[in-house]
Amino acid sequence: MGNAIIRFDNVSKVFPGGTRAVDDLSFEIYEGESVVFVGPSGCGKTTTIKLLNRLEQPTHGNIYLNGKDTSKIDVIALRRSIGYVIQDVGLFPHMTVAQNISLVPRLIGWSITNQQVRVDELLRLVDLEPSAFKDRYPHQLSGGQRQRVGVARGLAADPPVILMDEPFGALDPITRAQLQDEFVRLRSKIKKTILFVTHDIDEAIKLGDRIAVMRTGKIVQFDTPKKIMGEPADEFVKDFVGKDSGLKLMKLFKISDIMVPAFNLITEKSGMTDAKKRMEETKSDVLLVVDEEEVFKGVIRFEVLADRNQGSVKEWMERDVPTVKTGEEIRPTLEKMFKRGLLWLPVVDEGERLKGIVTMTQFASFFSSEGWNQEGTT
């Protein structure tokens, strides 16, 4: 699975008064992995990640980062080497966006030029145009924009590990969903090890490679989302996941997991005679039209071809055809198809290149193979 970048060995945290917030935790987290700590309020999930950057000190046990005991690392150097993103962002109100993002690089001695380059790079990464945002102050930003800047600041010094404590918890549902999608996109680009805290099991399923379900300072189950959904360790995990585990499980799969290749293709420069021939060869009543770069352009149907022998496919094709992206989730795609009465959809990538098709038959086969019952549970 790769190298263990983080290791907890029998770690406990007991606060004055005897409250045992973290109780004898032992686990490993691997390089490049996204691990989500989830559980009810007071279960110890936030304390656990604060132990890593020594915002809290363990009462017992040892914590290792890249094989080094964190208690023997200078605490300031340790914290500067770990990105930290929190719910209320914590941006300095008297600093511009650029100054907030470049804070840690500035403190560790980066040149002004390198700071400026990094700020622009990170703002683009979180989908904020540098020229429009870097000179603004936090009060001039929306909640979602401030949270994006907070993520950029956490990445600023290029740390190998990022801690994210309920980063989207204070946002409205629409903005929260958008930033969750942004997180998934960012993960594929930045290749960091991420420890993410949430109380929301849906968020955990969407964002985690593995999930640590916590209760009263202990990890009850530390497993993949699919295992957590399908094989809960006990009644607590089962209840926490909820009865609609099958619907939650949909979040683990993308359209790319169930699409099939499109064989009924034709280029937009082809003539109508070629289209008729191609339709006969593929035994299909519709052809998917692409350009020379395989960018999807539309469809041409049997009823259009039947009465026309002249002109090109480009001239007669239907252009306004809904598509779905390879990375989109299964449930909203299925809802879109039901709502519009569609039996199939072309699947395209971010560059609109045709990658395949998804059909109702694929959905039926997928649900059957995953063993989902009629209640949507595994």
Short mmCIF file of N, CA and C in Angstrom, two decimals, residues 42-173:
data_model
loop_
_atom_site.label_atom_id
_atom_site.label_comp_id
_atom_site.label_asym_id
_atom_site.label_seq_id
_atom_site.Cartn_x
_atom_site.Cartn_y
_atom_site.Cartn_z
N GLY A 42 -17.34 14.97 20.48
CA GLY A 42 -16.71 14.49 21.70
C GLY A 42 -16.07 13.13 21.60
N CYS A 43 -15.99 12.57 20.39
CA CYS A 43 -15.44 11.21 20.26
C CYS A 43 -13.91 11.19 20.21
N GLY A 44 -13.28 12.37 20.05
CA GLY A 44 -11.82 12.42 20.05
C GLY A 44 -11.17 12.62 18.70
N LYS A 45 -11.97 12.84 17.65
CA LYS A 45 -11.39 12.92 16.31
C LYS A 45 -10.52 14.16 16.12
N THR A 46 -10.97 15.32 16.58
CA THR A 46 -10.16 16.54 16.45
C THR A 46 -8.92 16.47 17.33
N THR A 47 -9.07 15.96 18.54
CA THR A 47 -7.90 15.81 19.42
C THR A 47 -6.86 14.91 18.77
N THR A 48 -7.30 13.87 18.07
CA THR A 48 -6.36 12.94 17.42
C THR A 48 -5.46 13.65 16.43
N ILE A 49 -6.04 14.48 15.56
CA ILE A 49 -5.18 15.13 14.56
C ILE A 49 -4.35 16.25 15.19
N LYS A 50 -4.86 16.87 16.26
CA LYS A 50 -4.07 17.90 16.95
C LYS A 50 -2.85 17.31 17.65
N LEU A 51 -2.92 16.03 18.00
CA LEU A 51 -1.76 15.36 18.59
C LEU A 51 -0.62 15.24 17.58
N LEU A 52 -0.96 15.15 16.30
CA LEU A 52 0.08 15.00 15.29
C LEU A 52 0.94 16.26 15.17
N ASN A 53 0.30 17.44 15.17
CA ASN A 53 1.11 18.67 15.06
C ASN A 53 1.38 19.31 16.42
N ARG A 54 1.10 18.56 17.48
CA ARG A 54 1.42 18.94 18.86
C ARG A 54 0.68 20.18 19.32
N LEU A 55 -0.48 20.44 18.74
CA LEU A 55 -1.37 21.41 19.35
C LEU A 55 -1.93 20.83 20.65
N GLU A 56 -1.92 19.50 20.72
CA GLU A 56 -2.15 18.78 21.96
C GLU A 56 -0.99 17.82 22.16
N GLN A 57 -0.60 17.61 23.40
CA GLN A 57 0.51 16.70 23.70
C GLN A 57 -0.05 15.37 24.21
N PRO A 58 0.46 14.25 23.70
CA PRO A 58 -0.05 12.96 24.19
C PRO A 58 0.33 12.72 25.65
N THR A 59 -0.58 12.10 26.38
CA THR A 59 -0.30 11.72 27.77
C THR A 59 0.52 10.43 27.79
N HIS A 60 0.21 9.54 26.88
CA HIS A 60 0.94 8.27 26.77
C HIS A 60 1.15 7.96 25.29
N GLY A 61 2.18 7.15 25.01
CA GLY A 61 2.41 6.66 23.66
C GLY A 61 3.29 7.57 22.83
N ASN A 62 3.53 7.12 21.60
CA ASN A 62 4.42 7.83 20.69
C ASN A 62 3.78 8.01 19.33
N ILE A 63 4.10 9.13 18.69
CA ILE A 63 3.62 9.44 17.34
C ILE A 63 4.82 9.67 16.44
N TYR A 64 4.79 9.05 15.26
CA TYR A 64 5.92 9.14 14.34
C TYR A 64 5.47 9.75 13.02
N LEU A 65 6.28 10.68 12.50
CA LEU A 65 6.07 11.29 11.19
C LEU A 65 7.31 11.03 10.36
N ASN A 66 7.14 10.31 9.26
CA ASN A 66 8.29 9.92 8.44
C ASN A 66 9.35 9.20 9.27
N GLY A 67 8.91 8.38 10.20
CA GLY A 67 9.83 7.59 11.01
C GLY A 67 10.43 8.31 12.18
N LYS A 68 10.15 9.60 12.35
CA LYS A 68 10.73 10.38 13.44
C LYS A 68 9.69 10.61 14.54
N ASP A 69 10.11 10.44 15.78
CA ASP A 69 9.25 10.70 16.92
C ASP A 69 8.95 12.20 16.97
N THR A 70 7.67 12.57 16.87
CA THR A 70 7.33 13.99 16.79
C THR A 70 7.68 14.74 18.08
N SER A 71 7.79 14.03 19.21
CA SER A 71 8.15 14.70 20.47
C SER A 71 9.59 15.18 20.46
N LYS A 72 10.39 14.66 19.53
CA LYS A 72 11.80 15.04 19.44
C LYS A 72 12.06 16.03 18.30
N ILE A 73 11.00 16.48 17.63
CA ILE A 73 11.12 17.46 16.55
C ILE A 73 10.76 18.83 17.11
N ASP A 74 11.51 19.86 16.75
CA ASP A 74 11.17 21.22 17.17
C ASP A 74 9.73 21.52 16.80
N VAL A 75 8.95 21.98 17.78
CA VAL A 75 7.51 22.10 17.57
C VAL A 75 7.17 23.12 16.49
N ILE A 76 7.93 24.20 16.40
CA ILE A 76 7.66 25.21 15.37
C ILE A 76 7.96 24.63 13.99
N ALA A 77 9.09 23.94 13.86
CA ALA A 77 9.44 23.31 12.58
C ALA A 77 8.42 22.25 12.20
N LEU A 78 7.93 21.51 13.19
CA LEU A 78 6.93 20.47 12.94
C LEU A 78 5.66 21.09 12.38
N ARG A 79 5.17 22.14 13.02
CA ARG A 79 3.91 22.74 12.59
C ARG A 79 4.03 23.40 11.22
N ARG A 80 5.19 23.97 10.93
CA ARG A 80 5.37 24.58 9.61
C ARG A 80 5.48 23.54 8.51
N SER A 81 5.76 22.28 8.89
CA SER A 81 5.88 21.22 7.89
C SER A 81 4.57 20.48 7.66
N ILE A 82 3.51 20.88 8.41
CA ILE A 82 2.21 20.23 8.30
C ILE A 82 1.18 21.30 7.97
N GLY A 83 0.48 21.15 6.85
CA GLY A 83 -0.58 22.08 6.52
C GLY A 83 -1.76 21.89 7.45
N TYR A 84 -2.46 23.00 7.77
CA TYR A 84 -3.57 22.92 8.73
C TYR A 84 -4.70 23.81 8.24
N VAL A 85 -5.87 23.19 8.02
CA VAL A 85 -7.05 23.92 7.53
C VAL A 85 -8.19 23.65 8.50
N ILE A 86 -8.80 24.73 9.02
CA ILE A 86 -9.84 24.57 10.03
C ILE A 86 -11.16 25.14 9.53
N GLN A 87 -12.22 24.90 10.32
CA GLN A 87 -13.57 25.26 9.88
C GLN A 87 -13.74 26.75 9.67
N ASP A 88 -13.26 27.57 10.61
CA ASP A 88 -13.48 29.00 10.47
C ASP A 88 -12.33 29.70 9.75
N VAL A 89 -11.51 28.90 9.07
CA VAL A 89 -10.43 29.35 8.19
C VAL A 89 -9.29 30.01 8.96
N GLY A 90 -9.59 31.01 9.81
CA GLY A 90 -8.54 31.65 10.58
C GLY A 90 -7.65 32.57 9.77
N LEU A 91 -8.19 33.17 8.71
CA LEU A 91 -7.41 34.13 7.94
C LEU A 91 -7.20 35.40 8.77
N PHE A 92 -6.05 36.03 8.61
CA PHE A 92 -5.78 37.28 9.32
C PHE A 92 -6.49 38.41 8.59
N PRO A 93 -7.40 39.12 9.28
CA PRO A 93 -8.25 40.11 8.60
C PRO A 93 -7.48 41.31 8.05
N HIS A 94 -6.32 41.62 8.66
CA HIS A 94 -5.56 42.78 8.22
C HIS A 94 -4.59 42.46 7.09
N MET A 95 -4.56 41.19 6.68
CA MET A 95 -3.68 40.76 5.59
C MET A 95 -4.50 40.50 4.33
N THR A 96 -3.90 40.75 3.17
CA THR A 96 -4.55 40.42 1.91
C THR A 96 -4.55 38.90 1.72
N VAL A 97 -5.27 38.45 0.73
CA VAL A 97 -5.28 37.03 0.39
C VAL A 97 -3.85 36.54 0.12
N ALA A 98 -3.10 37.30 -0.67
CA ALA A 98 -1.72 36.90 -0.99
C ALA A 98 -0.87 36.82 0.27
N GLN A 99 -1.02 37.78 1.16
CA GLN A 99 -0.22 37.78 2.39
C GLN A 99 -0.60 36.62 3.30
N ASN A 100 -1.88 36.30 3.36
CA ASN A 100 -2.32 35.15 4.16
C ASN A 100 -1.74 33.85 3.62
N ILE A 101 -1.80 33.65 2.30
CA ILE A 101 -1.31 32.41 1.70
C ILE A 101 0.20 32.28 1.86
N SER A 102 0.92 33.38 1.72
CA SER A 102 2.39 33.32 1.72
C SER A 102 3.00 33.40 3.12
N LEU A 103 2.16 33.36 4.16
CA LEU A 103 2.65 33.55 5.52
C LEU A 103 3.75 32.55 5.89
N VAL A 104 3.46 31.25 5.76
CA VAL A 104 4.45 30.25 6.15
C VAL A 104 5.68 30.27 5.23
N PRO A 105 5.52 30.33 3.89
CA PRO A 105 6.72 30.47 3.05
C PRO A 105 7.58 31.67 3.44
N ARG A 106 6.94 32.77 3.83
CA ARG A 106 7.69 33.96 4.24
C ARG A 106 8.46 33.68 5.53
N LEU A 107 7.81 32.99 6.47
CA LEU A 107 8.45 32.70 7.76
C LEU A 107 9.63 31.74 7.63
N ILE A 108 9.59 30.87 6.66
CA ILE A 108 10.69 29.91 6.50
C ILE A 108 11.72 30.37 5.47
N GLY A 109 11.58 31.63 5.03
CA GLY A 109 12.67 32.24 4.26
C GLY A 109 12.60 32.14 2.76
N TRP A 110 11.42 31.86 2.20
CA TRP A 110 11.31 31.86 0.74
C TRP A 110 11.55 33.27 0.21
N SER A 111 12.08 33.35 -1.01
CA SER A 111 12.27 34.65 -1.65
C SER A 111 10.91 35.24 -2.02
N ILE A 112 10.87 36.58 -2.17
CA ILE A 112 9.63 37.25 -2.55
C ILE A 112 9.11 36.73 -3.87
N THR A 113 10.02 36.51 -4.82
CA THR A 113 9.61 36.00 -6.14
C THR A 113 8.95 34.64 -6.01
N ASN A 114 9.58 33.73 -5.22
CA ASN A 114 9.01 32.40 -5.05
C ASN A 114 7.67 32.44 -4.32
N GLN A 115 7.55 33.37 -3.37
CA GLN A 115 6.27 33.53 -2.68
C GLN A 115 5.17 33.95 -3.66
N GLN A 116 5.48 34.91 -4.51
CA GLN A 116 4.49 35.41 -5.46
C GLN A 116 4.08 34.34 -6.46
N VAL A 117 5.05 33.57 -6.94
CA VAL A 117 4.76 32.49 -7.88
C VAL A 117 3.87 31.45 -7.22
N ARG A 118 4.17 31.11 -5.95
CA ARG A 118 3.40 30.10 -5.24
C ARG A 118 1.97 30.57 -4.98
N VAL A 119 1.80 31.85 -4.63
CA VAL A 119 0.46 32.39 -4.39
C VAL A 119 -0.39 32.28 -5.65
N ASP A 120 0.16 32.70 -6.79
CA ASP A 120 -0.59 32.63 -8.05
C ASP A 120 -0.93 31.19 -8.40
N GLU A 121 0.04 30.30 -8.20
CA GLU A 121 -0.16 28.88 -8.52
C GLU A 121 -1.28 28.28 -7.68
N LEU A 122 -1.29 28.59 -6.39
CA LEU A 122 -2.28 28.01 -5.50
C LEU A 122 -3.66 28.60 -5.71
N LEU A 123 -3.74 29.89 -5.98
CA LEU A 123 -5.05 30.49 -6.25
C LEU A 123 -5.68 29.86 -7.49
N ARG A 124 -4.88 29.62 -8.51
CA ARG A 124 -5.42 28.94 -9.71
C ARG A 124 -5.85 27.51 -9.35
N LEU A 125 -5.07 26.87 -8.50
CA LEU A 125 -5.37 25.49 -8.11
C LEU A 125 -6.72 25.38 -7.42
N VAL A 126 -7.08 26.39 -6.61
CA VAL A 126 -8.37 26.37 -5.92
C VAL A 126 -9.43 27.18 -6.67
N ASP A 127 -9.15 27.44 -7.94
CA ASP A 127 -10.12 28.05 -8.84
C ASP A 127 -10.49 29.48 -8.46
N LEU A 128 -9.47 30.24 -8.06
CA LEU A 128 -9.62 31.68 -7.82
C LEU A 128 -8.59 32.41 -8.69
N GLU A 129 -9.04 33.31 -9.55
CA GLU A 129 -8.14 34.02 -10.45
C GLU A 129 -7.24 34.97 -9.65
N PRO A 130 -5.92 34.80 -9.73
CA PRO A 130 -5.01 35.61 -8.92
C PRO A 130 -5.21 37.12 -9.07
N SER A 131 -5.36 37.59 -10.29
CA SER A 131 -5.48 39.03 -10.50
C SER A 131 -6.73 39.60 -9.83
N ALA A 132 -7.76 38.78 -9.66
CA ALA A 132 -9.02 39.24 -9.07
C ALA A 132 -9.05 39.09 -7.56
N PHE A 133 -8.23 38.19 -6.99
CA PHE A 133 -8.39 37.85 -5.58
C PHE A 133 -7.18 38.13 -4.70
N LYS A 134 -5.97 38.15 -5.21
CA LYS A 134 -4.82 38.17 -4.31
C LYS A 134 -4.69 39.47 -3.51
N ASP A 135 -5.26 40.58 -3.99
CA ASP A 135 -5.17 41.85 -3.26
C ASP A 135 -6.41 42.14 -2.42
N ARG A 136 -7.36 41.20 -2.40
CA ARG A 136 -8.55 41.40 -1.57
C ARG A 136 -8.24 41.04 -0.11
N TYR A 137 -9.11 41.54 0.77
CA TYR A 137 -9.03 41.20 2.18
C TYR A 137 -10.13 40.17 2.51
N PRO A 138 -9.95 39.40 3.59
CA PRO A 138 -10.93 38.34 3.90
C PRO A 138 -12.38 38.81 3.94
N HIS A 139 -12.64 40.02 4.44
CA HIS A 139 -14.03 40.47 4.54
C HIS A 139 -14.67 40.72 3.18
N GLN A 140 -13.84 40.76 2.12
CA GLN A 140 -14.34 40.97 0.77
C GLN A 140 -14.64 39.65 0.05
N LEU A 141 -14.53 38.54 0.76
CA LEU A 141 -14.72 37.22 0.17
C LEU A 141 -15.98 36.56 0.72
N SER A 142 -16.58 35.69 -0.08
CA SER A 142 -17.69 34.86 0.41
C SER A 142 -17.11 33.75 1.30
N GLY A 143 -18.02 33.05 2.00
CA GLY A 143 -17.57 31.96 2.87
C GLY A 143 -16.81 30.88 2.10
N GLY A 144 -17.33 30.53 0.93
CA GLY A 144 -16.67 29.51 0.12
C GLY A 144 -15.32 29.97 -0.38
N GLN A 145 -15.21 31.25 -0.75
CA GLN A 145 -13.94 31.80 -1.21
C GLN A 145 -12.91 31.83 -0.08
N ARG A 146 -13.35 32.21 1.12
CA ARG A 146 -12.43 32.22 2.26
C ARG A 146 -11.92 30.81 2.54
N GLN A 147 -12.81 29.82 2.42
CA GLN A 147 -12.38 28.45 2.68
C GLN A 147 -11.39 27.98 1.63
N ARG A 148 -11.57 28.38 0.39
CA ARG A 148 -10.60 28.05 -0.67
C ARG A 148 -9.24 28.67 -0.37
N VAL A 149 -9.25 29.92 0.11
CA VAL A 149 -8.00 30.57 0.47
C VAL A 149 -7.35 29.83 1.65
N GLY A 150 -8.19 29.36 2.60
CA GLY A 150 -7.66 28.59 3.71
C GLY A 150 -6.97 27.31 3.25
N VAL A 151 -7.56 26.64 2.27
CA VAL A 151 -6.94 25.44 1.71
C VAL A 151 -5.63 25.80 1.02
N ALA A 152 -5.62 26.90 0.26
CA ALA A 152 -4.40 27.35 -0.41
C ALA A 152 -3.31 27.64 0.61
N ARG A 153 -3.67 28.30 1.71
CA ARG A 153 -2.66 28.61 2.74
C ARG A 153 -2.10 27.33 3.35
N GLY A 154 -2.97 26.32 3.55
CA GLY A 154 -2.50 25.06 4.10
C GLY A 154 -1.52 24.35 3.19
N LEU A 155 -1.61 24.61 1.88
CA LEU A 155 -0.72 23.98 0.90
C LEU A 155 0.52 24.81 0.59
N ALA A 156 0.60 26.02 1.14
CA ALA A 156 1.55 27.02 0.65
C ALA A 156 3.00 26.56 0.67
N ALA A 157 3.44 25.96 1.77
CA ALA A 157 4.85 25.56 1.88
C ALA A 157 5.09 24.15 1.36
N ASP A 158 4.12 23.62 0.61
CA ASP A 158 4.20 22.29 0.00
C ASP A 158 4.45 21.20 1.05
N PRO A 159 3.63 21.16 2.11
CA PRO A 159 3.85 20.16 3.16
C PRO A 159 3.44 18.78 2.69
N PRO A 160 4.10 17.73 3.21
CA PRO A 160 3.72 16.37 2.81
C PRO A 160 2.40 15.93 3.43
N VAL A 161 2.03 16.53 4.58
CA VAL A 161 0.83 16.14 5.32
C VAL A 161 -0.04 17.37 5.53
N ILE A 162 -1.36 17.19 5.36
CA ILE A 162 -2.31 18.28 5.59
C ILE A 162 -3.39 17.79 6.55
N LEU A 163 -3.65 18.58 7.58
CA LEU A 163 -4.73 18.30 8.53
C LEU A 163 -5.90 19.21 8.20
N MET A 164 -7.09 18.64 8.10
CA MET A 164 -8.28 19.42 7.75
C MET A 164 -9.37 19.10 8.77
N ASP A 165 -9.66 20.08 9.64
CA ASP A 165 -10.60 19.87 10.73
C ASP A 165 -11.93 20.53 10.41
N GLU A 166 -12.92 19.72 10.01
CA GLU A 166 -14.25 20.20 9.64
C GLU A 166 -14.16 21.42 8.71
N PRO A 167 -13.36 21.36 7.63
CA PRO A 167 -13.11 22.56 6.83
C PRO A 167 -14.33 23.11 6.12
N PHE A 168 -15.32 22.25 5.85
CA PHE A 168 -16.51 22.71 5.12
C PHE A 168 -17.76 22.74 6.00
N GLY A 169 -17.58 22.53 7.30
CA GLY A 169 -18.72 22.35 8.19
C GLY A 169 -19.60 23.57 8.35
N ALA A 170 -19.03 24.79 8.23
CA ALA A 170 -19.81 26.01 8.46
C ALA A 170 -20.45 26.57 7.20
N LEU A 171 -20.31 25.87 6.08
CA LEU A 171 -20.80 26.38 4.80
C LEU A 171 -22.20 25.88 4.50
N ASP A 172 -22.91 26.62 3.64
CA ASP A 172 -24.23 26.17 3.22
C ASP A 172 -24.11 24.90 2.38
N PRO A 173 -25.18 24.10 2.27
CA PRO A 173 -25.08 22.79 1.60
C PRO A 173 -24.57 22.85 0.17
#
